[in-house]
Amino acid sequence: MQTKELMKYLLLIAVVLLVATATITYVWESSAEGTFIIHLPEAPEPYGGILLKPPVTSEGPIYRITGVTVTVVSSDGVTEVTPELTYTDGVIESIYIPIGGTGPYTIEGRYVVKEEKIIDYSKYPWDVYVGGEKLTMPIEASRNIASEIALRIKENHIYIIPALLLLTAGLTAGIYLTRPGGVVYQQAPAAAGKKCKWCRVCLIFLKIDSRKKTGEYLGDEYVRKLMKVFTRLNKLWEKCCIRFVPCIKEGKVIAQYLNPDKEVSIPLGDGSITTPKGKKIKVTLYAKINLKKLFKGDGHNEIELEGGEVKTKVKIVAKGTLDKAYKTPDGRTIPEGTEVPSDEVSKEADAIAKNTKEEAKKKFFELARDASKGEVKKERKINIAKALQELATQSGYGEECVKIFILELKRPGGRGEYGYALIPGRTVIMKERGLLEPPTYLLAHELGHSLSLEHVQERTNVMNPEVNGGDITKKQCGKAYDNCKKDGLKHPKEDKCGNGEDCLRKYEALAKAEELEEEVQHLKSEYRRALKDKKDLEKEKGEVEKTKKEEEALLKALLREERAIKKKEEGHRREPQRFKDWVKKQLEKYQSKLKSHEKKLNKYKKLAEKSSYARKRVKEYKGKIARTKALMKVYEKRKAAVEEQRIKVEKLKQRLEEIKERIGKLGDRAKELKKAIPAKEKEVKEWKRKAGKLKRK
């Protein structure tokens, strides 16, 4: 039995492999993804464009490119450029990238290559034409494991398919000979849940305010709000195995004020000098400025920003350091990084400025020459993120962790919430409202930039420029995770930033305990409300029962009166009518006789007396008839009143039943709440115990 089942499973596997191999060989189109990066320095004249030409052999094009996307990174931000493509026989022959401006630029491109066989693309660089010059550009292309396997199968399908056919035929024959029957398909067990090897990023929060002292803490209440931000943020990024934790110093979360009233030196660029004696000098230009001047408002924490830069007048200074250790003629060795005297820097910079034909290089060394003699004041664009990073570094916060600078950031025209981040980098600028208020998409977006992610057009993606949602793709996760792993300065270190994970877990446990305590209070409140409602309903029930008794008593009285009226009416109804008819006949008879014998009044005296008697009788019975009619009217009114009272009593009975039903439900709900409250209180104690353990650690 076991052998037969094994053969069935092997046959199933062979059939699946045969179908998969045939599909890969004749249907599957394999592809690889490639990237290229071009760095263009600042030029004296605008770049006209860049022409890229993939190599072609006698057998045809090496790169069968099917699609290209290009992104240009400049000081103005990230821009997606649509390249102009030239096709030959359906394959891209050349790529033209239109670029304006003088730079500097970093051009990042991605392309997709259709593959029919395995090629080592590193052996086939591209030709790049920039400003009339031809350059050679190395190319990176990678295929996933599925494409690699597919290409290997295509190359060896003439051996694989016959072998699988023979195996399938042999297994089918074996199953038939042992016992005829069908192949049993068994569903594979579900894969285990994803386990993360977490990459942690530490965050420091610095609120800009000139009225506060640098290093002054923001307070426990503010930190509690930030911990809620971490919870929401980590929920968005957990699918990428990236976790953000607070930076800890001396047991406290680093959430502090940063006073901008400080002069900082911001690097503007550097150049290299090689003297005739072989000394290598690195010359760096710095912009010196008190950052307080860049901000507005009472606390100098407001700034209007577009593109991350502001134009202002700064003091420019030059500094020269040895780029390599130098051995003097007398045998002494001057170590690398030693500062070079300013007069020497000025002299060497002047020599280069006079001899170079490159306009950009000439301008740089002329400025370096002048700045090394003394401060030069010029108007320059200052990148606020870099300036704030320098302020933090020079204020003692170092380069570790991602700095979140909190200030009143505004767009020109005051359009919406706003944030800014270096791509990639360790600097994020956030408006306080966008930082603290849910759903934290804006902070997640800016931290995505910090982790090297660029803008995408998918509406609900967290990296959409409009920030409409919190979706993150698998590809984005991979890129962000790689950046996180490579940038070691983003990771929390025991000697620099403490272990924020325990602190975050403590706050999460306390937050959970607070949430449960609120739930307990809500349950208790609901329990008290249920008891009060029950008491009110019982009181209402008593009042309704009392009213019901009164109304029932009134109904009984009405019914008695109704019966009395009905009995009286029935006793007299026939008698008045009978007398009425008789009296009418008698009256007519006597009146007729009276008229005929009017002249004989004396003769018919007794008859006249009888006529008088009849008149009296008629009058008497007319009165009886009138009283009976009046009695009938009273009876009809009483009958309507009785019916109305019956309806009233019926409604009271119905109301009483509803109240009884509600009292029963409230009683049951009160019992449920009474049982639920101790369980919740126990859960609160457990979370507080966990928080206490973390605090002791």
XYZ file of C-alpha atoms in Angstrom:
697
model
C 0.000 0.000 0.000
C 2.801 2.412 0.881
C 4.712 1.614 -2.356
C 1.605 2.252 -4.437
C 0.947 5.615 -2.743
C 4.595 6.621 -3.224
C 4.367 5.801 -6.939
C 1.250 7.965 -7.201
C 3.010 10.921 -5.635
C 6.074 10.427 -7.854
C 3.828 10.290 -10.931
C 2.137 13.513 -9.840
C 5.518 15.203 -9.416
C 6.730 13.930 -12.813
C 3.598 15.208 -14.578
C 3.896 18.621 -12.895
C 7.595 18.851 -13.835
C 6.840 17.819 -17.422
C 4.127 20.468 -17.797
C 6.330 23.105 -16.131
C 9.329 22.269 -18.370
C 7.229 22.410 -21.541
C 5.681 25.729 -20.447
C 9.073 27.256 -19.651
C 10.594 26.004 -22.930
C 7.849 27.060 -25.336
C 5.796 29.742 -23.508
C 7.864 31.444 -20.784
C 9.666 34.673 -21.712
C 12.579 35.254 -19.367
C 13.752 38.748 -18.465
C 16.372 40.483 -16.329
C 16.433 43.865 -14.648
C 19.404 46.189 -15.000
C 20.476 49.520 -13.556
C 22.901 52.266 -14.456
C 24.093 55.354 -12.561
C 25.708 58.421 -14.155
C 27.208 61.225 -12.038
C 27.502 64.598 -13.801
C 29.469 67.392 -12.048
C 28.457 71.035 -12.146
C 29.213 72.416 -15.621
C 29.776 76.004 -16.802
C 27.143 75.547 -19.522
C 23.836 73.643 -19.479
C 23.947 70.008 -20.491
C 22.099 69.382 -23.737
C 21.373 65.734 -23.075
C 22.924 62.269 -22.767
C 22.934 59.551 -25.460
C 23.269 55.919 -24.378
C 24.084 53.154 -26.908
C 24.004 49.478 -25.865
C 26.602 47.291 -27.704
C 25.723 45.335 -30.866
C 27.559 42.264 -32.257
C 27.412 40.547 -35.636
C 24.707 38.265 -34.230
C 22.564 41.234 -33.258
C 22.012 43.359 -30.127
C 23.300 41.991 -26.815
C 20.659 43.875 -24.815
C 17.106 43.173 -26.034
C 15.679 46.055 -23.981
C 11.894 46.250 -23.673
C 11.486 49.161 -21.236
C 13.470 51.997 -19.622
C 12.763 54.391 -16.713
C 15.077 57.274 -15.752
C 15.224 59.388 -12.566
C 17.337 62.557 -12.208
C 18.448 63.604 -8.708
C 19.546 67.228 -8.293
C 19.585 69.909 -5.617
C 15.954 70.638 -6.598
C 14.868 67.108 -5.674
C 14.015 63.945 -7.590
C 12.536 64.172 -11.116
C 11.339 61.327 -13.324
C 12.411 61.929 -16.953
C 10.870 60.271 -20.026
C 13.752 59.153 -22.303
C 13.566 59.274 -26.109
C 13.982 55.733 -27.488
C 15.167 54.643 -30.960
C 14.005 51.185 -32.096
C 15.395 48.729 -34.667
C 13.364 45.564 -35.378
C 11.380 46.138 -32.187
C 14.526 46.379 -30.016
C 15.761 49.630 -28.407
C 18.934 50.729 -30.227
C 19.682 53.991 -28.378
C 18.398 55.997 -25.393
C 18.458 59.806 -25.311
C 17.977 61.495 -21.912
C 17.071 65.216 -22.197
C 18.634 67.295 -19.400
C 18.712 71.067 -18.893
C 20.716 73.040 -16.366
C 24.333 72.982 -15.286
C 24.122 70.255 -12.627
C 25.406 68.606 -10.610
C 23.172 65.599 -11.450
C 22.926 61.953 -10.516
C 21.072 59.971 -13.192
C 19.642 56.622 -12.119
C 18.170 54.342 -14.763
C 16.380 51.017 -14.763
C 15.743 48.792 -17.772
C 14.217 45.395 -18.532
C 16.000 42.962 -20.888
C 14.321 40.073 -22.706
C 16.581 37.002 -22.460
C 16.895 33.874 -24.579
C 20.163 32.639 -23.082
C 22.416 33.373 -20.119
C 24.742 36.346 -20.771
C 27.402 37.898 -18.534
C 26.438 41.553 -19.039
C 29.489 42.862 -17.168
C 31.532 42.064 -20.315
C 29.421 44.388 -22.461
C 29.558 48.026 -21.235
C 27.516 50.790 -22.891
C 28.739 53.819 -24.830
C 27.738 57.174 -23.312
C 27.898 60.464 -25.255
C 27.933 63.621 -23.100
C 28.765 67.075 -24.512
C 30.495 65.588 -27.560
C 32.627 63.206 -25.478
C 32.363 59.416 -25.654
C 32.549 57.486 -22.384
C 32.231 53.824 -21.443
C 29.725 52.945 -18.735
C 29.704 49.611 -16.839
C 26.267 48.081 -16.476
C 24.622 46.052 -13.727
C 21.972 43.503 -14.670
C 20.451 40.887 -12.418
C 17.915 38.166 -12.887
C 15.922 36.486 -10.174
C 16.316 32.819 -9.326
C 13.192 31.907 -11.328
C 14.626 33.457 -14.522
C 17.992 31.769 -13.913
C 16.324 28.359 -13.568
C 14.103 28.986 -16.610
C 17.099 29.796 -18.830
C 18.981 26.705 -17.613
C 15.940 24.563 -18.409
C 15.634 26.116 -21.904
C 19.265 25.311 -22.635
C 18.849 21.662 -21.551
C 15.225 20.932 -22.510
C 16.230 18.376 -25.196
C 17.473 16.138 -22.364
C 14.947 16.985 -19.619
C 11.668 16.461 -21.537
C 12.460 12.909 -22.869
C 13.656 11.848 -19.403
C 10.429 13.090 -17.785
C 8.315 11.371 -20.476
C 10.059 8.050 -19.787
C 9.646 8.491 -16.029
C 5.922 9.312 -16.414
C 5.316 6.284 -18.639
C 7.171 3.956 -16.256
C 5.282 5.162 -13.168
C 1.918 4.922 -14.965
C 2.684 1.329 -15.967
C 3.789 0.478 -12.435
C 0.553 1.819 -10.901
C -1.540 -0.028 -13.499
C 0.225 -3.355 -12.872
C -0.065 -3.181 -9.082
C -3.682 -2.072 -8.919
C -5.681 0.023 -11.326
C -6.739 3.371 -9.966
C -6.395 7.097 -10.321
C -3.684 9.352 -9.069
C -4.447 10.992 -5.724
C -3.659 14.712 -5.454
C -2.737 15.949 -2.026
C -2.686 19.607 -1.119
C 0.685 20.841 0.142
C 0.699 22.124 3.712
C 0.516 25.898 4.126
C 3.840 27.650 4.482
C 4.838 28.799 7.924
C 4.392 32.481 8.809
C 7.132 34.917 7.810
C 9.912 35.297 10.371
C 11.793 38.583 10.362
C 15.441 39.275 10.936
C 14.707 42.792 12.108
C 16.676 45.819 11.008
C 16.238 48.521 13.635
C 16.529 52.254 12.970
C 16.991 54.614 15.919
C 15.262 57.997 15.892
C 16.161 61.224 17.739
C 13.528 63.979 18.043
C 14.764 67.583 18.133
C 12.287 70.478 18.364
C 13.637 73.800 17.094
C 13.017 76.698 19.531
C 15.309 79.658 20.276
C 13.547 80.269 23.623
C 14.718 76.917 24.989
C 18.104 75.564 25.946
C 19.641 72.894 23.711
C 19.260 69.505 25.405
C 16.187 70.467 27.456
C 13.722 67.537 27.395
C 10.293 67.903 25.779
C 8.502 66.262 28.724
C 6.831 62.952 29.585
C 3.491 63.807 27.965
C 5.205 64.614 24.665
C 7.205 61.375 24.851
C 3.982 59.395 25.405
C 2.593 60.937 22.203
C 5.791 59.985 20.383
C 5.497 56.395 21.604
C 2.058 56.218 19.972
C 3.713 57.489 16.789
C 6.225 54.596 17.001
C 3.376 52.083 17.380
C 1.584 53.356 14.248
C 4.859 53.693 12.325
C 6.061 50.170 13.104
C 2.704 48.708 12.113
C 3.192 50.206 8.615
C 6.803 49.021 8.235
C 6.621 45.593 9.920
C 6.027 43.883 6.542
C 9.540 45.077 5.546
C 11.125 43.673 8.738
C 12.137 47.246 9.621
C 11.455 48.530 13.117
C 11.938 52.096 14.365
C 13.028 52.564 17.989
C 13.728 55.656 20.113
C 17.286 56.692 20.868
C 17.999 56.415 24.618
C 20.501 58.379 26.678
C 20.861 57.951 30.454
C 17.586 56.028 30.526
C 15.591 58.755 28.755
C 14.184 59.036 25.249
C 16.112 61.702 23.329
C 13.244 64.081 22.578
C 14.780 67.483 23.252
C 14.793 71.135 22.272
C 17.472 72.394 19.879
C 18.283 76.114 19.957
C 19.073 77.418 16.424
C 20.975 80.435 17.813
C 24.355 78.959 16.857
C 26.828 79.573 14.055
C 27.452 76.409 12.058
C 29.735 75.522 9.167
C 27.977 73.866 6.237
C 30.147 72.091 3.604
C 29.612 73.552 0.115
C 32.036 71.386 -1.851
C 35.649 70.296 -2.065
C 38.512 70.053 -4.522
C 41.922 68.416 -4.693
C 45.356 70.025 -5.123
C 48.614 68.227 -5.885
C 51.612 70.509 -5.335
C 54.821 70.255 -7.411
C 56.445 68.584 -4.397
C 53.799 65.825 -4.421
C 51.795 67.050 -1.461
C 48.063 66.221 -1.843
C 45.723 68.784 -0.285
C 41.967 68.501 0.049
C 40.335 71.960 -0.013
C 36.815 72.271 1.435
C 34.587 75.347 1.251
C 32.242 76.006 4.169
C 29.306 78.397 4.555
C 29.236 79.868 8.065
C 25.854 81.127 9.255
C 23.818 81.541 12.433
C 20.781 79.341 11.687
C 18.544 81.595 13.772
C 18.594 84.058 10.838
C 16.926 81.522 8.534
C 13.833 81.095 10.715
C 10.858 83.287 11.631
C 8.442 83.406 14.571
C 8.841 84.020 18.294
C 10.831 80.829 18.800
C 12.587 81.053 15.409
C 10.983 77.757 14.409
C 9.020 78.793 11.309
C 10.308 78.528 7.764
C 8.773 78.616 4.289
C 10.455 75.962 2.191
C 10.143 74.682 -1.373
C 12.610 72.088 -2.609
C 14.518 71.996 0.670
C 16.596 75.155 0.098
C 16.607 78.837 1.061
C 18.699 81.603 -0.481
C 20.624 83.775 1.988
C 23.873 85.673 2.454
C 26.592 83.590 4.150
C 30.251 83.860 5.132
C 32.408 81.460 3.101
C 35.649 80.073 4.515
C 38.164 77.608 3.068
C 39.992 74.852 4.894
C 42.829 72.702 3.579
C 43.839 69.306 4.977
C 46.330 66.701 3.825
C 44.539 64.136 1.694
C 47.437 61.734 2.129
C 50.358 61.438 4.566
C 53.310 63.552 3.365
C 57.022 63.016 3.924
C 59.036 66.257 4.148
C 62.534 66.646 2.649
C 64.028 66.465 6.149
C 62.434 63.032 6.699
C 59.475 63.982 8.884
C 56.056 62.409 8.126
C 52.995 64.645 8.367
C 49.901 62.448 8.908
C 46.801 62.487 6.750
C 44.135 64.991 7.882
C 46.629 67.567 9.174
C 45.409 71.121 8.527
C 47.394 73.020 5.883
C 48.260 76.711 6.552
C 45.861 79.117 4.869
C 48.600 81.014 2.985
C 49.765 77.755 1.372
C 46.161 76.882 0.441
C 45.707 80.370 -1.032
C 48.913 80.125 -3.063
C 48.178 76.652 -4.491
C 44.521 77.497 -5.191
C 45.595 80.646 -7.054
C 47.994 78.604 -9.200
C 45.265 76.160 -10.220
C 42.738 78.948 -10.874
C 45.195 80.654 -13.254
C 46.186 77.499 -15.141
C 42.905 75.565 -15.491
C 40.639 75.973 -18.509
C 37.600 74.396 -16.814
C 35.256 77.232 -15.840
C 33.663 75.434 -12.853
C 37.075 74.419 -11.484
C 38.413 77.945 -12.014
C 35.499 79.489 -10.067
C 35.916 77.004 -7.210
C 39.640 77.636 -6.701
C 39.273 81.402 -7.106
C 36.733 81.319 -4.285
C 38.994 78.979 -2.270
C 41.910 81.396 -2.787
C 39.893 84.398 -1.586
C 38.245 82.515 1.300
C 41.578 81.199 2.607
C 42.808 84.793 2.919
C 39.735 85.829 4.911
C 35.942 85.409 5.082
C 34.056 86.060 1.846
C 30.408 87.070 1.980
C 28.238 85.698 -0.820
C 24.621 84.801 -1.468
C 24.154 81.032 -1.595
C 21.383 78.446 -1.542
C 21.480 76.557 1.752
C 20.004 73.066 2.085
C 18.050 73.277 5.360
C 18.258 69.545 6.061
C 22.051 69.592 5.787
C 22.213 72.783 7.857
C 20.114 71.262 10.645
C 22.205 68.075 10.522
C 25.338 70.190 11.025
C 23.636 72.070 13.886
C 22.785 68.763 15.586
C 26.277 67.340 15.028
C 27.987 70.492 16.291
C 25.583 70.579 19.277
C 26.830 67.164 20.427
C 24.277 64.773 18.894
C 26.816 63.114 16.587
C 26.010 61.407 13.294
C 24.271 58.346 14.766
C 20.535 57.700 14.312
C 18.001 59.480 12.120
C 17.280 63.008 13.373
C 13.638 64.141 13.226
C 13.682 67.959 13.333
C 10.323 69.374 14.466
C 9.439 72.880 13.307
C 6.640 74.890 11.714
C 7.397 73.959 8.135
C 5.345 75.773 5.498
C 5.009 75.555 1.751
C 4.764 78.749 -0.282
C 1.067 79.610 -0.265
C 0.491 77.522 2.884
C -0.515 74.308 1.047
C -1.243 71.402 3.424
C 1.023 69.304 5.659
C 4.619 69.100 4.651
C 7.809 67.182 5.350
C 11.290 66.951 3.876
C 14.059 64.343 3.976
C 17.442 63.657 2.404
C 17.440 60.715 -0.066
C 19.014 58.621 1.376
C 20.181 60.128 4.630
C 19.673 60.523 8.339
C 17.793 63.838 8.378
C 14.003 64.337 8.346
C 12.156 67.647 8.809
C 8.558 67.424 10.028
C 5.754 69.769 10.964
C 4.580 68.933 14.496
C 0.969 68.313 13.507
C 1.956 65.950 10.695
C 4.260 64.107 13.108
C 1.926 63.517 16.058
C -1.504 63.087 14.483
C -2.591 59.716 13.016
C -2.332 57.929 10.636
C 1.444 58.792 10.526
C 1.628 58.320 6.726
C 3.625 61.554 6.300
C 6.385 60.481 8.723
C 6.457 57.008 7.134
C 6.827 58.709 3.731
C 9.772 60.868 4.826
C 11.485 57.946 6.567
C 11.025 56.026 3.302
C 13.116 58.740 1.606
C 15.676 58.372 4.406
C 15.814 54.646 3.528
C 16.517 55.479 -0.182
C 12.926 55.121 -1.494
C 11.779 57.524 -4.198
C 8.336 58.759 -5.226
C 5.899 56.406 -6.988
C 2.564 57.092 -8.683
C 0.425 54.347 -7.058
C -2.276 56.319 -5.242
C -2.346 54.347 -1.964
C 1.413 53.755 -1.791
C 3.149 55.435 1.141
C 5.708 56.939 -1.290
C 3.076 58.669 -3.445
C 3.867 62.440 -3.459
C 0.349 63.199 -2.175
C 0.723 60.642 0.700
C -2.769 59.113 0.444
C -2.123 55.677 1.965
C 0.260 53.329 3.744
C 0.908 50.560 1.182
C 4.495 49.380 0.657
C 5.484 46.964 -2.129
C 7.810 43.987 -1.775
C 10.360 45.694 -4.043
C 10.305 48.849 -1.909
C 10.748 46.729 1.220
C 13.837 45.080 -0.270
C 15.449 48.389 -1.219
C 14.699 50.004 2.164
C 15.930 46.930 4.070
C 19.214 46.918 2.108
C 19.783 50.600 2.912
C 18.975 49.981 6.573
C 21.480 47.125 6.785
C 24.249 48.990 4.952
C 23.953 52.275 6.885
C 25.350 51.227 10.245
C 24.965 54.735 11.700
C 21.174 54.269 11.654
C 21.356 51.334 14.071
C 21.020 51.860 17.858
C 24.293 51.194 19.686
C 24.679 50.548 23.387
C 27.538 53.050 23.858
C 26.009 55.817 21.716
C 22.241 55.630 21.802
C 21.238 52.907 24.223
C 18.770 50.118 23.585
C 15.500 51.744 22.543
C 13.772 48.395 21.956
C 13.216 47.720 25.676
C 12.029 51.289 26.194
C 9.596 51.024 23.284
C 8.285 47.670 24.532
C 7.817 49.199 27.996
C 5.798 52.099 26.581
C 3.813 49.723 24.367
C 3.010 47.579 27.413
C 2.012 50.651 29.437
C -0.072 51.929 26.519
C -1.781 48.548 26.310
C -2.416 48.644 30.064
C -3.846 52.185 29.786
C -6.028 51.102 26.885
C -7.321 48.153 28.910
C -7.863 50.365 31.972
C -9.969 52.686 29.825
C -11.879 49.649 28.631
C -12.413 48.537 32.255
C -13.668 52.019 33.170
C -15.972 51.923 30.166
C -17.291 48.510 31.246
C -17.821 49.738 34.803
C -19.585 52.846 33.519
C -21.754 50.710 31.271
C -22.465 48.388 34.225
C -23.517 51.336 36.424
C -25.617 52.739 33.609
C -27.286 49.355 33.113
C -28.112 49.133 36.845
C -29.468 52.706 36.837
C -31.544 52.039 33.723
C -32.857 48.879 35.343
C -33.770 50.805 38.503
C -35.467 53.538 36.453
C -37.395 50.929 34.500
C -38.497 49.167 37.680
C -39.731 52.526 38.983
C -41.512 53.138 35.690
C -42.937 49.641 35.905
C -44.448 50.434 39.338
C -45.959 53.660 38.010
C -47.396 51.880 34.973
C -48.849 49.119 37.156
C -50.474 51.754 39.393
C -51.886 53.601 36.370
C -53.073 50.292 34.935
C -54.992 49.486 38.118
C -56.631 52.928 38.106
C -57.583 52.626 34.454
C -58.912 49.088 34.976
C -61.063 50.351 37.881
C -62.433 53.116 35.654
C -63.127 50.540 32.942
C -65.076 48.400 35.407
C -67.155 51.429 36.461
C -67.883 52.269 32.850
C -68.859 48.692 32.140
C -71.251 48.692 35.097
C -72.821 51.937 33.927
C -73.035 50.569 30.408
C -74.826 47.460 31.600
C -77.277 49.552 33.694
C -78.086 51.837 30.758
C -78.479 48.881 28.436
C -80.810 47.087 30.848
C -82.969 50.188 31.350
C -83.105 50.833 27.639
C -84.058 47.247 26.867
C -86.829 47.362 29.526
C -88.479 50.460 28.084
C -87.690 50.291 24.408
C -90.717 48.192 23.362
C -93.297 49.765 25.775
C -93.036 53.382 24.524
C -93.304 52.253 20.925
C -96.372 50.098 21.586
C -98.135 52.852 23.506
C -97.127 55.344 20.875
C -98.815 53.320 18.128
C -101.926 52.701 20.235
C -102.146 56.318 21.356
C -101.782 57.465 17.764
C -104.599 55.261 16.626
C -106.776 56.293 19.555
C -105.957 59.937 18.975
C -106.875 59.687 15.325
C -110.041 57.846 16.206
C -111.077 60.287 18.874
C -110.128 63.291 16.832
C -112.172 61.957 13.924
C -115.116 61.412 16.179
C -114.578 64.772 17.814
C -114.741 66.552 14.495
C -117.825 64.675 13.366
C -119.631 65.273 16.581
C -118.357 68.712 17.402
C -121.779 70.214 17.064
C -123.167 67.568 19.291
C -120.847 68.434 22.160
C -123.459 68.326 24.823
C -124.852 65.075 23.562
C -121.531 63.405 23.514
C -120.184 64.742 26.770
C -118.809 61.459 27.944
C -117.102 60.986 24.589
C -115.502 64.409 24.985
C -114.270 63.408 28.415
C -112.783 60.291 26.862
C -111.129 62.497 24.215
C -109.576 64.571 26.986
C -108.290 61.404 28.622
C -106.727 60.307 25.320
C -104.949 63.650 24.933
C -103.450 63.224 28.376
C -102.330 59.728 27.512
C -100.770 60.920 24.218
C -98.856 63.650 26.037
C -97.656 61.160 28.637
C -96.325 58.709 26.076
C -94.705 61.428 23.966
C -92.691 62.289 27.070
C -91.712 58.646 27.532
C -90.606 58.418 23.893
C -88.407 61.559 24.211
C -86.777 60.303 27.426
C -86.036 56.921 25.803
C -84.336 58.598 22.816
C -82.193 60.711 25.145
C -81.262 57.569 27.078
C -80.181 55.898 23.828
C -77.850 58.818 23.022
C -76.237 58.569 26.477
C -75.778 54.826 25.950
C -73.990 55.337 22.612
C -71.623 57.874 24.208
C -70.876 55.520 27.082
C -70.238 52.686 24.651
C -67.586 54.800 22.799
C -65.949 55.768 26.118
C -65.776 52.111 27.147
C -64.075 51.187 23.850
C -61.563 54.012 24.279
C -60.783 52.855 27.801
C -60.325 49.279 26.605
C -57.712 50.468 24.042
C -55.948 52.501 26.738
C -55.758 49.510 29.082
C -54.489 47.288 26.245
C -51.682 49.762 25.478
C -50.700 49.839 29.146
C -50.519 46.036 29.175
C -48.299 46.103 26.064
C -46.055 48.792 27.609
C -45.757 46.713 30.762
C -44.614 43.671 28.762
C -41.978 45.762 26.939
C -40.643 47.113 30.248
C -40.452 43.606 31.715
C -38.519 42.417 28.619
C -36.055 45.353 28.846
C -35.539 44.760 32.574
C -34.680 41.143 31.776
C -32.160 42.144 29.096
C -30.544 44.773 31.335
C -30.260 42.230 34.096
C -28.513 39.786 31.755
C -26.175 42.550 30.466
C -25.304 43.575 34.023
C -24.391 39.950 34.808
C -22.156 39.767 31.688
C -20.393 43.020 32.587
C -19.906 41.901 36.171
C -18.126 38.779 34.884
C -16.074 40.681 32.228
C -14.639 43.376 34.539
C -12.418 41.059 36.700
C -10.953 39.437 33.559
C -10.038 42.845 32.113
C -8.568 43.991 35.436
C -6.431 40.841 35.476
C -5.201 41.616 31.936
C -4.317 45.188 33.012
C -2.239 43.827 35.920
C -0.412 41.448 33.546
C 0.546 44.271 31.141
C 1.651 46.473 34.062
C 3.779 43.577 35.323
C 5.426 43.261 31.880
C 6.060 47.018 31.787
C 7.572 46.851 35.279
C 9.979 44.088 34.218
C 11.084 46.099 31.185
C 11.567 49.189 33.366
C 13.848 47.267 35.762
C 15.920 46.052 32.814
